[in-house]
């Protein structure tokens, strides 16, 4: 999962690209790099031929670490007279986190450089062949193989007499065709962006996302400026129109005009511009100390956004679900837990047999998928590779796809037969909070609409949004969770037990604590306690219970007493106190939506634990916001 970015236009390219990379940092922040085309008319012995484009040097700078942590940038970088460049923020897949392995990677003669998002699954074979051909490698990355392969394809291009041979081994020929031929040999999900020293940008997509943003038209068909990126958010304030590049397409600038090519057929294809209104996207903390707390506090807003969705769309989808043969919900990570809660709500309220599957491991289902089935994918980015791969297979088998996605123009929403957008606003913290809450609130409402009780469902969510708002503005609640966080943050093992509507809630609480505190937390069904977990119950072991006044209440209280009897420290999230709780985290009684209420204190608790430990709350170690590689 990396972030790629490119810019060509009248503005200072380095500043635009650095800002874009900061907005893409959630996709990976091991290291970052930038390459700029530098106007250099004093290049010795060359008078650029008219129409040949301005010859430029490429200036490349790379750093280990997160771009967001850089306080002062290299002065030269900011003052360079450059109007074109590319950038990359990395989540290492092949090759350690070093400056050498950081992107962009340059051709041997520095005539072009490249950044990649994805994994070249056949890079060892390609590397062996290239080594046999005499190419040298400086890095352990799969990315460098793409660069050398393009060089090799370049060397096979029919030579055109060049007006001036700048350097004996200067690569001539058509970079575009070389990129295209090399790209066709790559296996795996890869998106690349290439900057050449004529100030040209070429990008190709197969898998990881690629969006192009266009500034106002300098003249008909010629945009004044062009942005390339892994997501829309990173250039949102500067553009009105976007073009989403599909798998198997290349995009390049030709005399400042945008051309899109079908890679296989090598034919240019028409494209349409999509309007976006992300200008209002606030990507600042707005007074909060971390994005995570800001985004948790936006939970009431996101639930109201669920209510703002077009009810007709819900009804059409509800009808389709009632007719469906099999219904699957699918996701990875937090979205996978949301998928499971959505399936729960479809069963319990919609009375339909929905089952959740794990995005990264559903091979055993492939033979069962077929026409008449529906697969529902909740996803923040809409780009999770594991899930996309399953959706593509399911679609080919005639399964109808539904998605509930937060990033406009994302692959999942573009491939869906039923598209829902959470409109939760940008979620910057790698740990998903408000989007998870949005996803399960949407699943609840969908269940209610299917049962013909959509109105009641909307009423309940409206009240829930108000209750969560009250809960989050109370200093007393934050103080209680902060004090509890201090006690738990230095613990070793934390258990979370829940049942029925709260089972996925304690699993999500587990994920939040693990992601933010790097502590081993374990969310398990309360009913499983006596089958294995009880052996670990002893004095001082913290056990968090999410409790609702529902059919599972007595069973859960039995489990509370059983761990209590073995000396464990019991923390109860519930509307009412209980004599067996050592710590009670009171929440409003929100009836059918109790589980959605219960996730809020767990998210806040996980937040304060991460803060207590001094961790990078918005960018926890080793993980990224969007997993666009398998
Ligand atoms: C993980 C994120 O890497 O990917 C989670 O940390 C997210 O927050 C999961 O839920 C799946 O990503 P997405 O974009 O499909 O929700």
Coordinates of C-alpha atoms and ligand atoms in Angstrom, one line a residue:
X1 CA 0.0 0.0 0.0
X2 CA 1.8 3.1 -1.1
X3 CA 0.8 6.5 -2.4
X4 CA 1.8 7.9 -5.8
X5 CA 1.4 11.5 -6.9
X6 CA 2.2 13.5 -10.0
X7 CA 1.7 17.1 -11.1
X8 CA 2.2 19.1 -14.3
X9 CA 1.1 22.8 -14.5
X10 CA 1.9 26.4 -13.7
X11 CA 2.3 26.0 -9.9
X12 CA 5.5 25.2 -8.0
X13 CA 5.5 21.4 -8.5
X14 CA 7.5 20.6 -5.4
X15 CA 5.1 22.3 -3.0
X16 CA 2.1 20.7 -4.7
X17 CA 3.6 17.3 -4.6
X18 CA 4.8 17.5 -1.0
X19 CA 1.3 18.5 0.1
X20 CA -0.2 15.7 -2.0
X21 CA 2.2 13.2 -0.4
X22 CA 1.2 14.4 3.1
X23 CA -2.4 13.7 2.2
X24 CA -1.5 10.3 0.9
X25 CA 0.6 9.4 4.0
X26 CA -2.1 7.2 5.4
X27 CA -1.3 4.7 2.6
X28 CA 2.2 4.1 3.9
X29 CA 4.8 6.2 5.6
X30 CA 8.1 4.2 5.8
X31 CA 9.8 6.6 3.4
X32 CA 9.0 9.1 0.7
X33 CA 10.6 10.7 -2.4
X34 CA 10.1 13.3 -5.0
X35 CA 11.4 13.8 -8.6
X36 CA 11.1 17.1 -10.4
X37 CA 11.7 18.1 -14.0
X38 CA 14.1 21.1 -13.8
X39 CA 14.1 23.6 -16.6
X40 CA 17.6 23.8 -17.8
X41 CA 18.1 25.8 -20.9
X42 CA 21.9 25.9 -20.3
X43 CA 22.1 22.2 -21.0
X44 CA 25.4 21.9 -22.9
X45 CA 25.3 21.6 -26.7
X46 CA 21.5 21.4 -27.1
X47 CA 19.0 23.7 -28.7
X48 CA 15.7 22.0 -28.0
X49 CA 13.9 21.4 -31.3
X50 CA 10.5 23.1 -31.4
X51 CA 7.8 20.7 -30.3
X52 CA 10.4 18.5 -28.8
X53 CA 9.5 19.7 -25.4
X54 CA 11.9 21.4 -23.1
X55 CA 14.8 19.2 -22.1
X56 CA 15.1 19.1 -18.3
X57 CA 17.2 17.5 -15.7
X58 CA 15.5 15.3 -13.1
X59 CA 16.1 16.4 -9.5
X60 CA 15.4 13.5 -7.1
X61 CA 15.3 13.6 -3.3
X62 CA 14.4 10.7 -1.0
X63 CA 14.0 10.3 2.7
X64 CA 13.4 7.5 5.2
X65 CA 10.5 8.2 7.6
X66 CA 7.1 9.8 7.3
X67 CA 6.8 13.0 5.2
X68 CA 4.4 14.3 7.9
X69 CA 7.2 14.2 10.4
X70 CA 9.5 16.4 8.4
X71 CA 9.6 19.8 10.0
X72 CA 11.7 21.8 7.5
X73 CA 12.2 20.7 3.9
X74 CA 15.4 21.0 2.0
X75 CA 15.4 24.7 1.0
X76 CA 16.6 23.8 -2.6
X77 CA 13.6 21.5 -3.0
X78 CA 11.2 24.2 -2.3
X79 CA 12.8 26.9 -4.4
X80 CA 13.5 24.8 -7.5
X81 CA 11.9 26.2 -10.6
X82 CA 9.9 23.2 -11.5
X83 CA 6.4 22.7 -12.9
X84 CA 6.3 19.0 -13.3
X85 CA 7.2 16.1 -11.0
X86 CA 6.1 12.9 -9.3
X87 CA 6.2 11.7 -5.7
X88 CA 5.7 8.6 -3.6
X89 CA 5.1 7.6 0.0
X90 CA 6.1 4.0 0.7
X91 CA 4.8 1.0 2.7
X92 CA 7.7 -1.5 2.1
X93 CA 6.8 -4.8 0.6
X94 CA 10.2 -5.8 -1.0
X95 CA 13.4 -4.4 0.3
X96 CA 14.1 -2.8 3.6
X97 CA 13.2 0.8 4.7
X98 CA 16.2 2.6 3.3
X99 CA 16.8 5.7 1.2
X100 CA 18.1 3.6 -1.7
X101 CA 14.9 1.5 -1.7
X102 CA 12.7 4.6 -1.5
X103 CA 10.9 5.6 -4.6
X104 CA 11.2 7.2 -7.2
X105 CA 13.7 4.9 -8.9
X106 CA 15.7 6.3 -11.9
X107 CA 16.9 4.8 -15.1
X108 CA 20.6 4.2 -15.5
X109 CA 21.1 7.5 -17.4
X110 CA 18.6 9.4 -15.3
X111 CA 16.4 10.1 -18.3
X112 CA 13.3 8.9 -16.5
X113 CA 12.3 7.9 -13.0
X114 CA 9.4 5.8 -11.7
X115 CA 7.2 5.2 -8.6
X116 CA 5.0 2.2 -8.0
X117 CA 2.1 1.1 -5.9
X118 CA 1.6 -2.7 -5.8
X119 CA 3.7 -5.9 -6.0
X120 CA 5.4 -7.3 -9.2
X121 CA 4.7 -10.9 -8.4
X122 CA 7.1 -12.2 -11.1
X123 CA 9.9 -9.8 -10.3
X124 CA 12.5 -12.5 -9.5
X125 CA 12.1 -14.1 -13.0
X126 CA 12.2 -10.7 -14.7
X127 CA 15.3 -9.7 -12.6
X128 CA 17.2 -12.9 -13.5
X129 CA 16.5 -12.3 -17.2
X130 CA 17.7 -8.7 -17.0
X131 CA 20.8 -9.6 -15.0
X132 CA 21.6 -12.1 -17.8
X133 CA 21.3 -9.2 -20.2
X134 CA 23.8 -7.2 -18.2
X135 CA 21.6 -4.9 -16.2
X136 CA 22.8 -3.9 -12.8
X137 CA 20.6 -3.5 -9.7
X138 CA 21.2 -1.2 -6.7
X139 CA 18.1 -2.2 -4.6
X140 CA 16.2 -5.2 -3.4
X141 CA 12.9 -3.8 -4.6
X142 CA 10.6 -5.2 -7.1
X143 CA 10.1 -1.6 -8.4
X144 CA 13.6 -1.3 -9.8
X145 CA 12.9 -4.3 -12.0
X146 CA 10.2 -2.3 -13.7
X147 CA 12.7 0.5 -14.4
X148 CA 15.3 -1.8 -15.9
X149 CA 12.7 -3.6 -17.9
X150 CA 11.6 -0.3 -19.4
X151 CA 15.2 0.6 -20.2
X152 CA 15.6 -2.8 -21.9
X153 CA 12.4 -2.3 -23.9
X154 CA 13.7 1.2 -24.8
X155 CA 16.9 -0.3 -26.1
X156 CA 14.9 -2.5 -28.5
X157 CA 12.9 0.4 -29.9
X158 CA 13.7 1.3 -33.5
X159 CA 16.3 4.0 -33.3
X160 CA 15.4 7.4 -34.7
X161 CA 18.2 9.7 -35.9
X162 CA 18.3 12.2 -33.1
X163 CA 19.3 15.8 -33.8
X164 CA 22.0 15.7 -31.1
X165 CA 23.3 12.7 -29.2
X166 CA 23.5 14.2 -25.7
X167 CA 25.3 11.3 -24.2
X168 CA 26.6 8.1 -25.9
X169 CA 24.2 5.8 -24.1
X170 CA 21.3 8.3 -23.9
X171 CA 18.0 6.4 -24.3
X172 CA 16.1 7.5 -27.3
X173 CA 13.0 6.1 -28.8
X174 CA 9.4 6.1 -27.5
X175 CA 9.3 5.9 -23.7
X176 CA 5.5 5.5 -23.9
X177 CA 5.8 2.2 -25.9
X178 CA 8.6 1.0 -23.7
X179 CA 6.5 1.6 -20.6
X180 CA 3.5 -0.1 -22.2
X181 CA 5.5 -3.2 -23.3
X182 CA 7.2 -3.5 -19.9
X183 CA 3.9 -3.1 -18.1
X184 CA 2.3 -5.9 -20.1
X185 CA 5.0 -8.3 -18.7
X186 CA 4.3 -7.5 -15.1
X187 CA 2.2 -9.9 -13.1
X188 CA 0.3 -8.8 -10.0
X189 CA -1.6 -5.6 -9.1
X190 CA 0.5 -2.7 -10.0
X191 CA 0.1 1.0 -10.7
X192 CA 3.1 3.0 -11.9
X193 CA 3.9 6.6 -12.6
X194 CA 6.9 7.7 -14.8
X195 CA 8.4 11.2 -15.2
X196 CA 10.8 11.7 -18.1
X197 CA 13.3 14.4 -18.7
X198 CA 11.1 16.1 -21.3
X199 CA 8.7 16.9 -18.5
X200 CA 6.3 14.1 -19.6
X201 CA 4.3 12.0 -17.2
X202 CA 3.1 8.5 -18.0
X203 CA 1.0 6.4 -15.7
X204 CA -0.4 2.8 -16.0
X205 CA -2.8 1.0 -13.9
X206 CA -3.6 -2.6 -13.1
X207 CA -5.0 -3.0 -9.6
X208 CA -3.9 -0.2 -7.3
X209 CA -6.0 2.9 -7.8
X210 CA -5.1 5.8 -10.1
X211 CA -7.1 9.0 -10.4
X212 CA -6.3 12.1 -12.6
X213 CA -7.5 15.5 -11.5
X214 CA -7.9 18.3 -14.1
X215 CA -7.6 22.0 -13.4
X216 CA -9.7 24.5 -15.4
X217 CA -9.3 24.2 -19.2
X218 CA -6.4 26.5 -20.4
X219 CA -7.9 26.1 -23.8
X220 CA -10.5 23.6 -25.1
X221 CA -9.3 20.1 -24.4
X222 CA -6.1 21.3 -22.8
X223 CA -6.3 21.4 -18.9
X224 CA -4.3 24.2 -17.3
X225 CA -2.9 21.7 -14.9
X226 CA -3.0 17.9 -14.3
X227 CA -2.8 15.9 -11.1
X228 CA -2.2 12.2 -10.8
X229 CA -2.8 10.3 -7.6
X230 CA -3.8 7.2 -5.7
X231 CA -6.8 8.9 -4.4
X232 CA -9.0 11.9 -5.1
X233 CA -8.6 13.4 -1.6
X234 CA -4.9 14.3 -2.1
X235 CA -5.7 16.9 -4.8
X236 CA -9.3 17.6 -3.9
X237 CA -9.0 21.4 -3.1
X238 CA -7.4 22.1 -6.5
X239 CA -9.6 20.4 -9.1
X240 CA -13.2 20.2 -10.1
X241 CA -13.0 17.3 -12.5
X242 CA -11.5 13.9 -12.3
X243 CA -10.9 11.0 -14.7
X244 CA -10.6 7.6 -12.9
X245 CA -8.2 5.3 -14.8
X246 CA -9.3 1.8 -15.1
X247 CA -7.3 -1.4 -14.9
X248 CA -5.4 -2.0 -18.2
X249 CA -5.2 1.7 -19.1
X250 CA -2.3 4.1 -19.5
X251 CA -2.6 7.8 -19.2
X252 CA -0.1 10.4 -20.4
X253 CA 0.4 14.0 -21.1
X254 CA 1.0 14.9 -24.7
X255 CA 1.7 18.6 -25.2
X256 CA -0.2 19.2 -22.0
X257 CA -3.3 17.4 -23.3
X258 CA -4.4 14.2 -21.6
X259 CA -4.5 11.0 -23.6
X260 CA -5.7 7.6 -22.3
X261 CA -4.6 4.4 -24.0
X262 CA -5.9 0.8 -23.7
X263 CA -2.6 -1.0 -22.9
X264 CA -3.4 -4.2 -24.6
X265 CA -4.7 -2.8 -27.9
X266 CA -2.5 0.2 -27.8
X267 CA -5.4 2.3 -29.0
X268 CA -6.3 5.7 -27.4
X269 CA -9.7 5.7 -25.8
X270 CA -12.2 8.4 -25.2
X271 CA -12.8 9.4 -21.6
X272 CA -15.4 11.4 -19.7
X273 CA -14.7 13.9 -16.9
X274 CA -16.5 13.4 -13.5
X275 CA -17.3 16.4 -11.4
X276 CA -16.2 16.2 -7.7
X277 CA -17.1 18.5 -4.9
X278 CA -14.4 17.6 -2.4
X279 CA -13.2 21.2 -2.1
X280 CA -14.8 21.4 1.3
X281 CA -12.8 18.3 2.4
X282 CA -11.3 19.4 5.6
X283 CA -8.1 17.4 6.2
X284 CA -7.1 19.4 9.2
X285 CA -7.4 18.4 12.9
X286 CA -9.6 21.4 13.6
X287 CA -8.4 21.8 17.2
X288 CA -8.3 18.1 18.1
X289 CA -4.9 16.7 19.1
X290 CA -5.3 13.8 16.7
X291 CA -7.4 12.9 13.7
X292 CA -8.6 9.8 15.6
X293 CA -10.4 11.8 18.3
X294 CA -11.8 14.2 15.7
X295 CA -13.1 11.3 13.6
X296 CA -14.7 9.6 16.6
X297 CA -16.4 12.9 17.5
X298 CA -17.8 13.0 14.0
X299 CA -19.8 9.8 14.7
X300 CA -23.1 11.6 15.2
X301 CA -22.5 13.4 11.8
X302 CA -21.8 10.1 10.0
X303 CA -25.0 8.5 11.4
X304 CA -27.0 11.5 10.2
X305 CA -25.3 11.0 6.8
X306 CA -26.7 7.5 6.8
X307 CA -30.1 9.0 7.3
X308 CA -29.5 11.4 4.5
X309 CA -29.1 8.6 2.0
X310 CA -31.8 8.3 -0.7
X311 CA -34.4 6.0 0.9
X312 CA -35.5 4.8 -2.5
X313 CA -32.1 3.4 -3.1
X314 CA -32.4 1.4 0.1
X315 CA -35.8 0.1 -1.0
X316 CA -34.6 -1.0 -4.4
X317 CA -31.7 -2.8 -2.8
X318 CA -33.9 -4.3 -0.1
X319 CA -36.1 -5.8 -2.8
X320 CA -33.0 -7.2 -4.5
X321 CA -31.8 -8.8 -1.2
X322 CA -35.2 -10.4 -0.6
X323 CA -35.0 -12.0 -4.1
X324 CA -31.3 -13.0 -3.7
X325 CA -30.4 -16.7 -3.5
X326 CA -27.4 -16.2 -1.2
X327 CA -26.2 -13.0 0.4
X328 CA -22.6 -12.5 1.5
X329 CA -21.0 -9.6 3.2
X330 CA -17.2 -9.2 2.8
X331 CA -14.4 -7.0 4.1
X332 CA -10.9 -7.0 5.6
X333 CA -9.7 -5.7 8.9
X334 CA -12.2 -3.4 10.6
X335 CA -14.3 -3.5 7.4
X336 CA -14.5 -7.2 7.8
X337 CA -15.9 -6.9 11.3
X338 CA -18.4 -4.3 10.0
X339 CA -19.3 -6.8 7.3
X340 CA -20.1 -9.3 9.9
X341 CA -22.2 -6.9 11.9
X342 CA -24.1 -5.9 8.7
X343 CA -24.8 -9.6 8.1
X344 CA -26.0 -9.9 11.7
X345 CA -28.5 -7.0 11.3
X346 CA -29.8 -8.4 7.9
X347 CA -30.5 -11.7 9.7
X348 CA -32.0 -10.3 12.9
X349 CA -34.0 -7.5 11.5
X350 CA -34.3 -8.3 7.8
X351 CA -34.9 -12.0 8.5
X352 CA -32.7 -12.9 5.5
X353 CA -29.9 -15.4 5.5
X354 CA -26.9 -13.2 5.1
X355 CA -23.4 -14.6 5.9
X356 CA -20.1 -12.7 6.3
X357 CA -16.9 -13.9 4.7
X358 CA -13.3 -12.9 5.3
X359 CA -11.9 -10.8 2.4
X360 CA -8.5 -12.5 2.5
X361 CA -9.7 -16.1 2.7
X362 CA -12.8 -17.2 0.9
X363 CA -11.4 -19.8 -1.5
X364 CA -13.8 -22.4 -0.1
X365 CA -16.8 -20.2 -1.3
X366 CA -15.6 -19.7 -4.9
X367 CA -17.4 -22.8 -6.2
X368 CA -20.6 -21.8 -4.4
X369 CA -20.9 -18.3 -5.9
X370 CA -23.2 -17.8 -8.8
X371 CA -26.0 -15.9 -10.5
X372 CA -28.7 -14.7 -8.1
X373 CA -26.2 -14.2 -5.3
X374 CA -25.4 -10.7 -3.9
X375 CA -22.1 -9.7 -2.3
X376 CA -22.0 -6.6 -0.1
X377 CA -18.7 -4.9 0.6
X378 CA -18.3 -2.1 3.2
X379 CA -15.0 -0.4 2.7
X380 CA -13.4 3.0 3.6
X381 CA -11.1 3.2 0.6
X382 CA -12.9 1.0 -1.8
X383 CA -9.5 -0.3 -2.9
X384 CA -8.7 -3.2 -0.6
X385 CA -6.9 -5.7 -2.8
X386 CA -8.1 -8.9 -1.1
X387 CA -11.7 -7.8 -1.4
X388 CA -11.4 -6.5 -4.9
X389 CA -10.0 -9.7 -6.1
X390 CA -12.9 -11.7 -4.7
X391 CA -15.4 -9.1 -6.1
X392 CA -13.9 -9.5 -9.5
X393 CA -14.2 -13.3 -9.4
X394 CA -17.8 -13.1 -8.0
X395 CA -18.8 -10.6 -10.7
X396 CA -17.5 -12.9 -13.4
X397 CA -19.7 -15.7 -11.9
X398 CA -22.8 -13.5 -12.1
X399 CA -22.9 -12.3 -8.5
X400 CA -24.4 -8.9 -8.0
X401 CA -22.1 -6.5 -6.2
X402 CA -23.1 -3.9 -3.6
X403 CA -20.7 -1.6 -2.0
X404 CA -20.8 0.9 0.9
X405 CA -17.7 3.1 0.3
X406 CA -16.2 6.3 1.7
X407 CA -13.9 7.3 -1.1
X408 CA -15.7 8.6 -4.2
X409 CA -14.6 7.2 -7.6
X410 CA -13.0 4.1 -5.9
X411 CA -12.8 0.8 -7.7
X412 CA -15.3 -1.0 -5.5
X413 CA -18.0 1.6 -6.1
X414 CA -17.3 1.8 -9.8
X415 CA -17.7 -2.0 -10.2
X416 CA -20.9 -2.2 -8.1
X417 CA -24.4 -2.9 -9.3
X418 CA -25.7 -1.2 -6.1
X419 CA -23.6 1.7 -5.0
X420 CA -23.9 3.4 -1.6
X421 CA -21.5 6.1 -0.3
X422 CA -21.0 6.6 3.4
X423 CA -20.2 10.3 2.8
X424 CA -18.5 10.3 6.1
X425 CA -15.9 12.8 5.0
X426 CA -12.1 12.0 4.9
X427 CA -11.0 9.5 7.5
X428 CA -7.3 10.2 7.9
X429 CA -6.4 8.2 11.0
X430 CA -5.3 4.7 9.9
X431 CA -7.5 3.3 12.6
X432 CA -11.0 3.3 11.3
X433 CA -13.6 4.7 13.7
X434 CA -16.3 6.9 12.2
X435 CA -16.5 4.9 9.0
X436 CA -16.9 1.6 11.0
X437 CA -19.7 3.3 12.9
X438 CA -21.2 4.5 9.6
X439 CA -21.0 1.0 8.1
X440 CA -22.8 -0.8 10.9
X441 CA -25.4 2.0 11.2
X442 CA -26.1 1.5 7.5
X443 CA -26.4 -2.2 8.0
X444 CA -28.9 -1.7 10.8
X445 CA -31.0 0.6 8.7
X446 CA -30.9 -1.7 5.8
X447 CA -32.2 -4.6 8.0
X448 CA -35.0 -2.4 9.2
X449 CA -35.9 -1.3 5.7
X450 CA -36.0 -4.9 4.5
X451 CA -38.5 -5.7 7.4
X452 CA -40.6 -2.7 6.3
X453 CA -39.6 -0.9 9.5
X454 CA -37.4 1.7 7.8
X455 CA -39.2 4.6 9.5
X456 CA -38.6 3.1 13.0
X457 CA -35.0 2.4 12.0
X458 CA -34.4 6.0 11.0
X459 CA -36.0 7.3 14.2
X460 CA -33.8 5.0 16.3
X461 CA -30.6 6.2 14.4
X462 CA -31.7 9.8 14.9
X463 CA -31.9 9.3 18.6
X464 CA -28.7 7.3 18.7
X465 CA -26.8 10.2 16.9
X466 CA -28.1 12.5 19.6
X467 CA -27.2 10.1 22.4
X468 CA -23.6 9.6 21.0
X469 CA -23.3 13.4 20.7
X470 CA -24.3 13.8 24.4
X471 CA -21.9 11.0 25.4
X472 CA -18.9 12.5 23.6
X473 CA -19.3 16.0 24.8
X474 CA -19.3 14.9 28.5
X475 CA -16.0 15.6 30.1
X476 CA -16.9 13.0 32.8
X477 CA -17.0 10.2 30.2
X478 CA -13.7 11.2 28.8
X479 CA -12.1 11.4 32.2
X480 CA -13.3 8.0 33.2
X481 CA -12.0 6.5 29.9
X482 CA -8.7 8.3 30.2
X483 CA -8.2 7.0 33.8
X484 CA -9.0 3.5 32.7
X485 CA -6.7 3.9 29.7
X486 CA -3.8 4.7 32.2
X487 CA -4.5 1.4 34.0
X488 CA -4.8 -0.8 30.9
X489 CA -2.1 0.8 28.7
X490 CA 0.7 -1.0 30.4
X491 CA -1.1 -4.3 30.6
X492 CA 0.0 -7.4 28.7
X493 CA -3.2 -9.2 27.7
X494 CA -6.6 -7.7 27.5
X495 CA -9.7 -9.8 27.0
X496 CA -13.0 -8.4 25.5
X497 CA -16.1 -10.5 25.8
X498 CA -19.5 -10.0 24.1
X499 CA -22.3 -11.9 22.6
X500 CA -25.1 -11.6 20.0
X501 CA -25.1 -8.0 18.8
X502 CA -22.0 -7.2 20.8
X503 CA -19.7 -10.0 19.5
X504 CA -18.5 -7.9 16.6
X505 CA -18.3 -4.9 18.8
X506 CA -15.8 -6.5 21.2
X507 CA -13.8 -7.8 18.1
X508 CA -13.6 -4.3 16.8
X509 CA -12.6 -3.1 20.3
X510 CA -9.8 -5.7 20.1
X511 CA -8.6 -4.4 16.7
X512 CA -8.6 -0.8 18.0
X513 CA -6.5 -1.7 21.1
X514 CA -4.1 -3.8 19.1
X515 CA -3.7 -1.2 16.3
X516 CA -3.2 1.8 18.7
X517 CA -1.4 0.2 21.7
X518 CA 0.4 -2.7 20.1
X519 CA -0.9 -4.8 23.1
X520 CA -2.3 -8.3 22.7
X521 CA -6.0 -7.9 23.0
X522 CA -8.4 -10.7 22.4
X523 CA -12.1 -10.3 21.5
X524 CA -14.0 -13.5 22.0
X525 CA -17.6 -14.8 22.2
X526 CA -18.7 -14.8 25.9
X527 CA -20.0 -18.3 25.3
X528 CA -16.6 -19.6 24.5
X529 CA -15.2 -18.5 27.9
X530 CA -15.6 -21.8 29.6
X531 CA -14.2 -23.8 26.6
X532 CA -10.7 -22.3 26.7
X533 CA -10.2 -18.6 27.7
X534 CA -11.1 -19.3 31.3
X535 CA -7.8 -21.0 31.8
X536 CA -6.2 -17.6 31.4
X537 CA -8.4 -15.9 34.0
X538 CA -6.5 -15.0 37.1
X539 CA -6.0 -12.1 39.5
X540 CA -5.7 -8.8 37.7
X541 CA -6.4 -10.0 34.2
X542 CA -8.5 -7.1 32.6
X543 CA -11.7 -8.3 30.9
X544 CA -13.9 -5.8 29.1
X545 CA -17.6 -6.8 28.6
X546 CA -19.9 -5.0 26.1
X547 CA -23.4 -5.6 27.5
X548 CA -26.9 -4.9 26.1
X549 CA -30.3 -5.5 27.6
X550 CA -31.1 -8.2 25.1
X551 CA -31.6 -11.9 24.8
X552 CA -28.0 -12.5 25.6
X553 CA -27.9 -10.4 28.8
X554 CA -28.1 -13.3 31.4
X555 CA -25.5 -15.4 29.6
X556 CA -23.1 -12.4 29.5
X557 CA -23.6 -11.7 33.2
X558 CA -22.9 -15.4 34.0
X559 CA -19.6 -15.0 32.1
X560 CA -18.9 -11.8 34.1
X561 CA -19.4 -13.7 37.4
X562 CA -17.2 -16.6 36.2
X563 CA -14.2 -14.4 35.4
X564 CA -14.8 -12.4 38.5
X565 CA -14.7 -15.5 40.6
X566 CA -11.2 -16.2 39.3
X567 CA -9.9 -12.7 40.3
X568 CA -10.1 -11.0 36.9
X569 CA -10.7 -7.2 36.8
X570 CA -14.1 -6.7 35.2
X571 CA -14.9 -3.6 33.1
X572 CA -18.5 -3.4 32.0
X573 CA -19.8 -1.2 29.2
X574 CA -23.5 -1.0 29.8
X575 CA -26.5 1.2 30.4
X576 CA -26.8 0.0 34.0
X577 CA -24.2 -0.7 36.7
X578 CA -23.7 -4.3 38.0
X579 CA -22.3 -5.4 41.4
X580 CA -19.7 -7.6 39.6
X581 CA -18.2 -4.7 37.6
X582 CA -14.9 -3.4 39.0
X583 CA -15.2 -0.5 36.6
X584 CA -18.5 0.6 35.0
X585 CA -18.5 2.5 31.7
X586 CA -22.0 3.9 31.6
X587 CA -23.7 4.4 28.2
X588 CA -27.2 5.6 27.3
X589 CA -29.7 2.8 26.8
X590 CA -30.1 2.9 23.0
X591 CA -32.4 -0.2 22.5
X592 CA -31.9 -1.9 19.2
X593 CA -28.9 0.2 18.4
X594 CA -27.1 -0.6 21.7
X595 CA -24.2 -2.3 19.9
X596 CA -23.5 0.8 17.9
X597 CA -23.5 2.9 21.1
X598 CA -21.1 0.4 22.7
X599 CA -18.4 0.8 20.1
X600 CA -18.0 4.5 21.0
X601 CA -16.4 4.1 24.5
X602 CA -14.2 1.3 23.1
X603 CA -12.9 3.6 20.4
X604 CA -12.3 6.4 22.8
X605 CA -10.6 4.0 25.3
X606 CA -8.3 2.7 22.6
X607 CA -7.5 6.3 21.6
X608 CA -6.5 7.3 25.2
X609 CA -4.4 4.1 25.6
X610 CA -2.5 4.9 22.4
X611 CA -2.0 8.5 23.6
X612 CA -0.9 7.2 27.1
X613 CA 1.7 5.1 25.5
X614 CA 3.0 8.0 23.4
X615 CA 2.3 6.1 20.1
X616 CA 1.8 7.8 16.8
X617 CA -2.0 7.6 17.1
X618 CA -2.9 8.5 13.5
X619 CA -0.1 6.5 11.9
X620 CA 0.5 3.3 14.0
X621 CA 3.6 1.3 13.2
X622 CA 3.6 -1.2 10.3
X623 CA 0.0 -0.7 9.2
X624 CA -1.5 1.5 6.5
X625 CA -5.0 2.8 5.9
X626 CA -5.6 1.1 2.6
X627 CA -4.2 -2.3 1.9
X628 CA -4.0 -2.2 -1.9
X629 CA -1.6 -5.2 -2.1
X630 CA -2.4 -8.8 -1.2
Ligands
LIG1 C1 -6.9 -1.8 7.3 C2 -7.3 -0.5 8.0 O1 -5.6 -1.7 6.9 O2 -7.7 -2.1 6.2 C3 -8.7 -0.7 8.4 O3 -6.5 -0.2 9.1 C4 -9.6 -1.0 7.2 O4 -9.2 0.5 9.1 C5 -9.1 -2.3 6.5 O5 -11.0 -1.3 7.7 C6 -9.9 -2.5 5.2 O6 -9.7 -1.3 4.4 P1 -11.0 -0.6 3.7 O7 -10.5 0.6 3.0 O8 -11.5 -1.7 2.8 O9 -12.0 -0.3 4.8

